[in-house]
Coordinates of C-alpha atoms and ligand atoms in Angstrom, one line a residue:
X1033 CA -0.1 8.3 -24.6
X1034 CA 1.7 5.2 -25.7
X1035 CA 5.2 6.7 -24.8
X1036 CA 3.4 6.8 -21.3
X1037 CA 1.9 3.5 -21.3
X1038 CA 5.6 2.7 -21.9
X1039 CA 7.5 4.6 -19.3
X1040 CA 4.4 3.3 -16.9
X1041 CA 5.3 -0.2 -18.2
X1042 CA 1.8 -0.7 -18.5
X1043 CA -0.1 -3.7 -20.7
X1044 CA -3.3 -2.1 -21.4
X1045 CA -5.6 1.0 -20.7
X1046 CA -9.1 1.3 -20.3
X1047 CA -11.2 4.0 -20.8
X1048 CA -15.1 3.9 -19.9
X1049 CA -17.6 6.7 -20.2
X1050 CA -21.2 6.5 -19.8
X1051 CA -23.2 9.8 -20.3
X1052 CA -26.6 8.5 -18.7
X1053 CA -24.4 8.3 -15.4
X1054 CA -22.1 10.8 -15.6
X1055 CA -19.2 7.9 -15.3
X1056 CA -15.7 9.1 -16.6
X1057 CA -13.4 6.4 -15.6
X1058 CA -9.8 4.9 -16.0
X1059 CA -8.9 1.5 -15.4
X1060 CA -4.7 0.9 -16.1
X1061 CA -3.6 -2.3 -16.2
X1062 CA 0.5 -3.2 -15.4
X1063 CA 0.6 -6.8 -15.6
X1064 CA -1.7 -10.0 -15.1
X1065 CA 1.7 -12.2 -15.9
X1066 CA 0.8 -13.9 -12.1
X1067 CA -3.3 -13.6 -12.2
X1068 CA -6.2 -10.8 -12.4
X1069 CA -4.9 -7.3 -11.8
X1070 CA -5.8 -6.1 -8.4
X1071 CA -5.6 -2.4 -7.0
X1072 CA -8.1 0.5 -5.8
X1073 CA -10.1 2.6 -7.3
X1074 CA -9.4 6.5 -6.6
X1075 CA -12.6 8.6 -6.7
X1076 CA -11.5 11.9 -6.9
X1077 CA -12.0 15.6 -8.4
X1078 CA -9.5 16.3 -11.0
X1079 CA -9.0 19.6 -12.5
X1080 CA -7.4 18.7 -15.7
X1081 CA -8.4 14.9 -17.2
X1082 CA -5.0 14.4 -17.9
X1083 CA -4.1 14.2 -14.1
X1084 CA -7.2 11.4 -13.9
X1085 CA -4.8 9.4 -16.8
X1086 CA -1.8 10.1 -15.2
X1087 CA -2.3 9.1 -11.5
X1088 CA -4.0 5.7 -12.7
X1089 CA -0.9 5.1 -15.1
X1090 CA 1.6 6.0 -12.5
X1091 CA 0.1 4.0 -8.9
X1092 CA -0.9 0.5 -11.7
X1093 CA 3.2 -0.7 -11.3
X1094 CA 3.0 -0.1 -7.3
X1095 CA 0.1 -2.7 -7.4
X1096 CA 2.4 -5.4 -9.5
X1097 CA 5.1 -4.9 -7.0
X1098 CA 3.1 -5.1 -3.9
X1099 CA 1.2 -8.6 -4.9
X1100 CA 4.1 -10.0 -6.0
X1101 CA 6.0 -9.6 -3.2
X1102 CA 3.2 -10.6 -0.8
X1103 CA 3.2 -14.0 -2.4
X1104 CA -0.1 -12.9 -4.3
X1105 CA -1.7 -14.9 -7.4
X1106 CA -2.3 -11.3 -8.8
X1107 CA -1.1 -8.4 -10.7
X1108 CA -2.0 -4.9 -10.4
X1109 CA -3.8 -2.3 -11.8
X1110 CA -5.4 0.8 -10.6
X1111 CA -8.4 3.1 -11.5
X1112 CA -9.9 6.2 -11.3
X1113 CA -13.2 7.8 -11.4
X1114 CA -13.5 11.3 -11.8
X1115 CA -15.6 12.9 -9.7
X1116 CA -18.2 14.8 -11.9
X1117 CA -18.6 18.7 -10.9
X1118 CA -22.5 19.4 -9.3
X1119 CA -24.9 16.9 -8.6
X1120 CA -24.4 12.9 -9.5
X1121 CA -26.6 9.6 -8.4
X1122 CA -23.2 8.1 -6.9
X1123 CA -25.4 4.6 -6.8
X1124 CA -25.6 4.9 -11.0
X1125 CA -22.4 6.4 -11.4
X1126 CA -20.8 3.1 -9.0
X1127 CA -22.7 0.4 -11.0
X1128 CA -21.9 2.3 -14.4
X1129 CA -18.4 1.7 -13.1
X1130 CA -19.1 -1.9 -11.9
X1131 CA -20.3 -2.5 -15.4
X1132 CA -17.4 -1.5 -17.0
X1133 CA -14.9 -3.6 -14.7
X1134 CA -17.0 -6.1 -15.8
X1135 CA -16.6 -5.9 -19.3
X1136 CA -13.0 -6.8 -18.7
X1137 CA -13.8 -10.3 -17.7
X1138 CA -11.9 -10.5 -14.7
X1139 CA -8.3 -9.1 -16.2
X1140 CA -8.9 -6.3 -13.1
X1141 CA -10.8 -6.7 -9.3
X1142 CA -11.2 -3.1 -8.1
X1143 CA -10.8 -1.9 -4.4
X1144 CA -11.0 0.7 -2.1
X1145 CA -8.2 3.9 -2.7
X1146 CA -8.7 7.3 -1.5
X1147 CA -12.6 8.8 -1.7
X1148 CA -14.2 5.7 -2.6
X1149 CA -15.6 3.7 0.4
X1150 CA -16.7 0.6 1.0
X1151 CA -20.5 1.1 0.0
X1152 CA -19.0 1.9 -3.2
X1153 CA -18.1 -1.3 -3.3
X1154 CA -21.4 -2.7 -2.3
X1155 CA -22.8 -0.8 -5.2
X1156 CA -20.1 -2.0 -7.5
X1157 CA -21.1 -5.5 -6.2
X1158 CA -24.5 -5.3 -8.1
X1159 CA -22.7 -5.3 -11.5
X1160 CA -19.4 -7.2 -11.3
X1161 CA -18.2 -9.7 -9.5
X1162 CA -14.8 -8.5 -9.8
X1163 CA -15.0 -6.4 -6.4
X1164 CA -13.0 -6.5 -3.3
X1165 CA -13.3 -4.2 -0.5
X1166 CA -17.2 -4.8 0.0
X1167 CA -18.9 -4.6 3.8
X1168 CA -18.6 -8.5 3.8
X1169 CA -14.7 -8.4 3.6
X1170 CA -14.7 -5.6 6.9
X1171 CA -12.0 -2.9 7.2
X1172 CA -8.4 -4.2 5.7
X1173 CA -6.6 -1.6 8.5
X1174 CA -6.5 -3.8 11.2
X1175 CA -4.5 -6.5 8.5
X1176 CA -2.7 -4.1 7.2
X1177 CA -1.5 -3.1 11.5
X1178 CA -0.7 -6.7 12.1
X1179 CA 1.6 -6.9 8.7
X1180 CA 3.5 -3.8 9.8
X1181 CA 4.0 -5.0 13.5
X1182 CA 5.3 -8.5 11.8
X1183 CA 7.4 -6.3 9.7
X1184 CA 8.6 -4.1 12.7
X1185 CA 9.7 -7.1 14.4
X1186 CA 11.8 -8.3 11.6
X1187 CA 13.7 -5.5 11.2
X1188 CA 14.5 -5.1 15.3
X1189 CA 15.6 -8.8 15.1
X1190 CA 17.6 -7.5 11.5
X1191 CA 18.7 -4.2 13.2
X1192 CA 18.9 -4.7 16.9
X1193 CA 19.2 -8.5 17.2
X1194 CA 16.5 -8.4 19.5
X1195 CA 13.2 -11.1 19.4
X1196 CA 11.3 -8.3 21.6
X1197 CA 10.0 -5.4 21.2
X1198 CA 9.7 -4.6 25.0
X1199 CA 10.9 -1.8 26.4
X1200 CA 12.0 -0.3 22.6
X1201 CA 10.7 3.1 21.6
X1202 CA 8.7 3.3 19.2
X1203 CA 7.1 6.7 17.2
X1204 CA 4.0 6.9 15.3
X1205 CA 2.9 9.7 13.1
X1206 CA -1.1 9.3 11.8
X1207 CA -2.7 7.6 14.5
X1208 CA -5.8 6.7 12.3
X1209 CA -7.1 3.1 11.3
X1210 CA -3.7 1.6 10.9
X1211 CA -1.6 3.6 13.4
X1212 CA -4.0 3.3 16.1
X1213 CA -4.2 -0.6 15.9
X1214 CA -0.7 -0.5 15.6
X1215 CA -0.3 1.3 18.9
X1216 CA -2.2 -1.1 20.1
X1217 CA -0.5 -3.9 19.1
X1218 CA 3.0 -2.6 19.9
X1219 CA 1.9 -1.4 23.6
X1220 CA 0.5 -5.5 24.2
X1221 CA 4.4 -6.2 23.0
X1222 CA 5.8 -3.8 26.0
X1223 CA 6.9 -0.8 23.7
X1224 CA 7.3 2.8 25.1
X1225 CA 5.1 4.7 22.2
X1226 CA 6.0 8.1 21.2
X1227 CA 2.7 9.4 19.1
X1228 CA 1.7 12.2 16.7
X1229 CA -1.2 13.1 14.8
X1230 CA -3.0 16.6 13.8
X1231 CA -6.3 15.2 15.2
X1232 CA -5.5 16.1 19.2
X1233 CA -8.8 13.5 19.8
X1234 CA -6.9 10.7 18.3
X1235 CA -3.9 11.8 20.6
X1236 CA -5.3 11.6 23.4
X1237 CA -6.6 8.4 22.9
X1238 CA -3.3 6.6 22.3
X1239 CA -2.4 8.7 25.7
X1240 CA -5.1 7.4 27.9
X1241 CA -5.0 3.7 26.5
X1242 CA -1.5 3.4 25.6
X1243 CA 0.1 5.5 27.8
X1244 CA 1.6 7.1 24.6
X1245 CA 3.8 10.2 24.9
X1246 CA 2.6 12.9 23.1
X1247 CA 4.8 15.2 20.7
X1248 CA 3.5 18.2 18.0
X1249 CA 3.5 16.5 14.6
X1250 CA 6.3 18.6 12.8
X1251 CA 7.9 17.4 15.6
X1252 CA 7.6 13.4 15.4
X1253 CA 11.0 13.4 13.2
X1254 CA 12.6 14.5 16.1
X1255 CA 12.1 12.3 18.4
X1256 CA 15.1 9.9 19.7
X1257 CA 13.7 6.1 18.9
X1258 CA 14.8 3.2 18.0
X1259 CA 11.8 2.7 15.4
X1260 CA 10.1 5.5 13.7
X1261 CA 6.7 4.3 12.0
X1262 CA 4.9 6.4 9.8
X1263 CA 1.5 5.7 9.1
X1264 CA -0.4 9.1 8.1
X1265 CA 1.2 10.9 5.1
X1266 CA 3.2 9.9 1.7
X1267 CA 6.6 11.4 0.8
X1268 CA 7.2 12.2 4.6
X1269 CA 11.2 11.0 4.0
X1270 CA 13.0 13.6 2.0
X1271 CA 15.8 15.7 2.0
X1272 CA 14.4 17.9 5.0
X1273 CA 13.3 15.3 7.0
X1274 CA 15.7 12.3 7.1
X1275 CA 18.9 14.6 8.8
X1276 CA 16.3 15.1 11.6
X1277 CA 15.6 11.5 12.0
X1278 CA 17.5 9.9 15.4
X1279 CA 15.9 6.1 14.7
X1280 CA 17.7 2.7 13.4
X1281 CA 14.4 2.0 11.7
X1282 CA 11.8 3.2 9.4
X1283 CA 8.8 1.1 9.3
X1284 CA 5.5 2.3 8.5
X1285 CA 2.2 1.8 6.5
X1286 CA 1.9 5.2 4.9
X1287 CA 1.8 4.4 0.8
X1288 CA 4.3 6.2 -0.9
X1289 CA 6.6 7.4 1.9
X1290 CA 10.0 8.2 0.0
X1291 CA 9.0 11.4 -1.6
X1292 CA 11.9 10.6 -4.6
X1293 CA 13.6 7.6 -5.1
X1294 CA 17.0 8.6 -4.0
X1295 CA 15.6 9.3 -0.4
X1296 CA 16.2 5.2 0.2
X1297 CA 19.7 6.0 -0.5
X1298 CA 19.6 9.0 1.0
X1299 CA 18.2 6.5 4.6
X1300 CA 21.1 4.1 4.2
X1301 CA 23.8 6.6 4.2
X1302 CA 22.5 8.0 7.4
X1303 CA 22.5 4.2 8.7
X1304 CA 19.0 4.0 8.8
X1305 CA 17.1 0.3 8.2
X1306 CA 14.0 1.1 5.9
X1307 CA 11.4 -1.5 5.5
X1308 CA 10.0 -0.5 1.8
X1309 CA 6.5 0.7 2.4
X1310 CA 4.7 -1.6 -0.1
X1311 CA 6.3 -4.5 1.4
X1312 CA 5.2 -3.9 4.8
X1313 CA 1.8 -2.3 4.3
X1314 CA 0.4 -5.6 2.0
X1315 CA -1.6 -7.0 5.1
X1316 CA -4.7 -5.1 3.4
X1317 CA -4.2 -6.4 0.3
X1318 CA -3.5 -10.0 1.5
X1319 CA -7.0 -9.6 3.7
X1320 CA -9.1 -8.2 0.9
X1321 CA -7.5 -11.0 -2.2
X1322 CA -8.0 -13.9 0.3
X1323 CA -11.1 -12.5 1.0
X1324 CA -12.0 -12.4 -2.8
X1325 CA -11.0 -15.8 -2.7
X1326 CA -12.9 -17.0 0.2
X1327 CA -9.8 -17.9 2.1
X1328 CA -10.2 -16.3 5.6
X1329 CA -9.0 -16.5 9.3
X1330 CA -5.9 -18.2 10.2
X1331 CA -4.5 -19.3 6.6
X1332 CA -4.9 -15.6 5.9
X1333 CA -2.9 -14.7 8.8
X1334 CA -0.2 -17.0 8.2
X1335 CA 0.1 -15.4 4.8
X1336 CA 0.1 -11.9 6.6
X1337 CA 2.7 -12.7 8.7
X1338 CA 4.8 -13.6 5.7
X1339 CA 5.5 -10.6 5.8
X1340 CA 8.1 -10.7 8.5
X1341 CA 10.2 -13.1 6.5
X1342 CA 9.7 -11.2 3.6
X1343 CA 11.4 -8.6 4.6
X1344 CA 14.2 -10.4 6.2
X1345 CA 15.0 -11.9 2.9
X1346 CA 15.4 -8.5 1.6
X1347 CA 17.4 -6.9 4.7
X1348 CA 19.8 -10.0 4.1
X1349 CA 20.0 -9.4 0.4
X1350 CA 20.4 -5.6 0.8
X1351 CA 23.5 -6.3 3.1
X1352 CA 25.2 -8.4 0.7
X1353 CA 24.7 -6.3 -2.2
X1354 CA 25.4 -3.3 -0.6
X1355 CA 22.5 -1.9 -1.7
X1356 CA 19.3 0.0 -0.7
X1357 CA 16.7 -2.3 0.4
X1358 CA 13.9 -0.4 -1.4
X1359 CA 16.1 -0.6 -4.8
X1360 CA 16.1 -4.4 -4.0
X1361 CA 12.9 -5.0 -3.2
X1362 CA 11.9 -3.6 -7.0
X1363 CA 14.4 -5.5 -8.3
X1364 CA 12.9 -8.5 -6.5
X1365 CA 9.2 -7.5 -7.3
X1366 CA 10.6 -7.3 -11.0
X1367 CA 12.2 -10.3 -11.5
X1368 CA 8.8 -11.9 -9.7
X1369 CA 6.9 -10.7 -12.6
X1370 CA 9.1 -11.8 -15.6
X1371 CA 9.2 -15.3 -14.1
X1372 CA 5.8 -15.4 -14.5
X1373 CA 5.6 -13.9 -17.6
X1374 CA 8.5 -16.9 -19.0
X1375 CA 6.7 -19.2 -17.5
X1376 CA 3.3 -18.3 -19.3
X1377 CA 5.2 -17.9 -22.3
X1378 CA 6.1 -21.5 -22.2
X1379 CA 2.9 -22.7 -21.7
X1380 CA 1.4 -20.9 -24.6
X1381 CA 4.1 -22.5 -26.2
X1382 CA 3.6 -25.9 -25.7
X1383 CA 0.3 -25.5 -26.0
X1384 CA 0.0 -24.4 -29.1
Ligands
LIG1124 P1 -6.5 7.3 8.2 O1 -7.0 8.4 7.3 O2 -7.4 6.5 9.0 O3 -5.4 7.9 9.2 C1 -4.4 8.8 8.8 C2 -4.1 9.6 10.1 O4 -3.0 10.5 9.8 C3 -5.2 10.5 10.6 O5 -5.5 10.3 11.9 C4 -4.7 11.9 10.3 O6 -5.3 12.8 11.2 C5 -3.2 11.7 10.4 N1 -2.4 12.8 9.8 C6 -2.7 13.5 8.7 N2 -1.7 14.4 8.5 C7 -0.9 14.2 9.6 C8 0.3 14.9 9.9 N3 0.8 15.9 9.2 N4 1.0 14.5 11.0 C9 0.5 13.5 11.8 N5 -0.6 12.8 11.5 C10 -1.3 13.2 10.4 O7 -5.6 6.4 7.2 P2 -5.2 4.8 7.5 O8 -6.2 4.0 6.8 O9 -4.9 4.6 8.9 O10 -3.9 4.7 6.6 C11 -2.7 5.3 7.0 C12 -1.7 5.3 5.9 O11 -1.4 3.9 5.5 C13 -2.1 6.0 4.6 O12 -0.9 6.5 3.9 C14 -2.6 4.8 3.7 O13 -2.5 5.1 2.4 C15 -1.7 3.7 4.1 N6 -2.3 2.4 4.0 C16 -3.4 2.0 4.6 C17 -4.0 0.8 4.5 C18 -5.2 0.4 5.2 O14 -5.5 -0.8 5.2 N7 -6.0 1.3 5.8 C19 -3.3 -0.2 3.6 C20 -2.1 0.2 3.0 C21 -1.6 1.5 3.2

C-alpha cells in the first residue's frame, strides 16, 4: 500500500468506516504544499475494495495539477464512498462521511464526482464545513462551458491566428451540462456546430436552437473541423481514434480524455493542437473554490477566463520545447507544487 501511495505520489490516506451507517470511505490526499486539498467525492459500487483504494489514489494527483494550474490556493485530493449493497439511509451514510472530512480539520473540502449529487452535499453540509458543491454554490457546468470556450478561443488564436470564432467549425460529442452551454456559447460567437450525442433528445435540441448539424456518434471523429471538442466520455483519443480525426484542435471538457499518455504524442505528430483537458475544464473547480471562499461573480470570472492565457502560456512553451503540450503542462503543474513546497519549507525554517 505504501509502494502505491508512492507511485500515486500521495502525502496521506484516509480511511473511515462507521458501522452504525454503513459508511466505507476513502479520502487520498496528494498535496496541500499550496492550501487545503480540494477534489470530489466518487460514490460508487465497487466490486472489489481494492478498486475503491485504487481509484481515490489514482484521480488525488489530477486534483494537484488542476488547482495549480488554475491559479488555485489549493491542492488536491479525492474520495470515495462505497456504495453499500441493499438498503442504506444515504442522509446517515452522507453525514457519517461529512463527519469524517471533518476530522481532518480542513487538510481536504470534498465535492461533487460521479454518483454523488449535490444534496449529498447539503447533507455533508450538516457535519463539516469543509464542503463545496452544495445547492448554494448552483451547477459548476455552465463555469466549466465558459472556461472551455476561453480555452477554445486561445488555441484558434494559437492555431489559426484568428481572434474569431465565426464562421469556424466546430464538433461536439456529449451535448449534456457542459456541451450544451458550450453550443450555446460558441453559436452567440458565429460557429457552424457539428453535434453528437447518444441521447437523440439532446440532439435535437442543439439542432432546433443552434442550428447544429447532426452526425451518429461513432461518427463525430470523422467529421472535417477545425475544432473538435469533446465533452461526453474519457479516453475518447487513442490509437483508433486520433487517425480518424480531420481537426487542427482538440479542446474539450471531458476528464480524462487521452486514454494513455502517449496519445498526446501520438496528437502532435498528426499536427493536432491539444488543449490538456484539466487545464481547460478548471472553470468548475474555480466556481465551486471561489464559491467556498465567498468570492463570486465577476472576480470569479476573470479568474475563469484565466484560463485562455493559461493555455497560451503552455502552447508557447510546447512550441519551443518541441514538446507535447499535455507533457508540459505536468511538468508545469509539477514544478507549481514544489515551489510551494520550498517555499513552506522555508518558512517552517525560519520559524523555528
Ligand atoms: P453530462 O452527463 O451532463 O453529459 C454527458 C453527455 O455525453 C450526455 O448527454 C451523454 O448522453 C453524452 N454521451 C455519453 N456517451 C456518449 C457517446 N458515446 N457519444 C456522444 N455522447 C455521449 O456530463 P457533463 O457534466 O456535461 O460533463 C461532460 C464531461 O465533462 C464529463 O467527462 C465530465 O467529467 C467533464 N467535466 C464536467 C464538469 C462540470 O462542471 N460538469 C467539470 C469538469 C469536467
Amino acid at each position: 500500500m505504501l509502494k502505491q501511495m508512492e507511485t500515486a505520489g500521495l502525502t496521506d490516506l484516509h480511511f473511515g468506516l462507521d458501522p452504525a451507517s454503513g459508511l466505507r470511505a476513502i479520502i487520498a490526499i496528494h498535496s496541500t504544499a499550496r492550501g487545503a486539498a480540494i477534489g470530489g467525492c466518487r460514490f460508487l459500487h465497487y466490486p472489489r475494495e481494492q478498486d475503491a483504494v485504487t481509484d481515490a489514489m489514482r484521480l488525488a494527483r489530477g486534483m494537484s495539477y488542476k488547482a495549480a494550474l488554475a491559479g488555485l490556493p489549493h491542492g488536491g485530493g479525492k474520495a470515495v464512498v462505497i456504495e453499500p449493497e441493499g438498503d442504506y439511509d444515504r442522509t446517515a451514510l452522507m453525514q457519517a462521511f461529512g463527519r469524517f472530512v471533518d476530522e481532518l480539520g480542513g487538510r481536504y473540502i470534498t465535492a461533487m464526482d460521479s454518483g454523488s449529487e449535490v444534496s449529498d452535499m447539503d447533507i455533508i453540509e450538516t457535519t463539516t464545513r469543509f464542503v463545496s458543491c452544495t445547492s448554494a454554490s448552483g451547477d459548476p457546468s455552465p463555469h466549466t462551458a465558459l472556461g472551455v470556450f476561453e480555452g477554445i478561443k486561445a488555441a484558434v488564436r494559437h492555431r489559426l491566428e484568428r481572434d474569431s470564432l465565426a464562421g469556424l467549425s466546430i464538433s461536439i460529442q456529449g451535448l449534456g451540462h457542459v456541451g450544451h452551454a458550450l453550443a450555446a456559447m460558441l453559436h452567440d460567437a458565429g460557429a457552424r456546430l457539428i453535434v453528437a450525442d447518444i441521447n437523440p433528445t439532446r440532439v435535437q435540441q442543439c439542432i432546433e436552437q443552434f442550428g447544429a448539424r447532426a452526425v451518429p456518434a461513432d461518427e463525430i471523429y470523422d467529421a472535417e473541423v477545425d475544432v473538435f471538442s469533446p465533452c461526453g466520455l474519457g479516453a475518447i483519443l487513442n490509437a483508433d481514434t486520433i487517425p480518424r480525426l480531420k481537426c487542427a484542435i482538440v479542446a474539450g471538457s471531458a476528464n480524462n480524455q487521452l486514454a494513455v499518455d502517449e496519445d498526446g504524442n501520438r496528437l502532435r505528430a498528426h499536427g493536432i493542437l491539444y488543449a490538456p483537458d484539466y487545464v481547460i475544464n478548471a472553470g468548475g473547480l474555480i466556481h465551486v473554490a471561489l464559491h467556498h471562499a465567498r468570492i463570486d461573480g465577476a472576480r470569479r470570472d476573470a479568474k475563469i477566463r484565466e484560463i485562455g492565457s493559461t493555455l497560451t502560456h503552455l502552447f508557447n512553451e510546447a512550441d519551443r520545447k518541441n514538446q507535447s503540450v499535455h507533457h508540459v503542462a505536468d511538468l508545469h503543474a509539477e514544478s507549481l507544487l514544489q515551489a510551494a513546497a520550498a517555499s513552506n519549507a522555508e518558512q517552517e525554517r525560519r520559524h523555528a
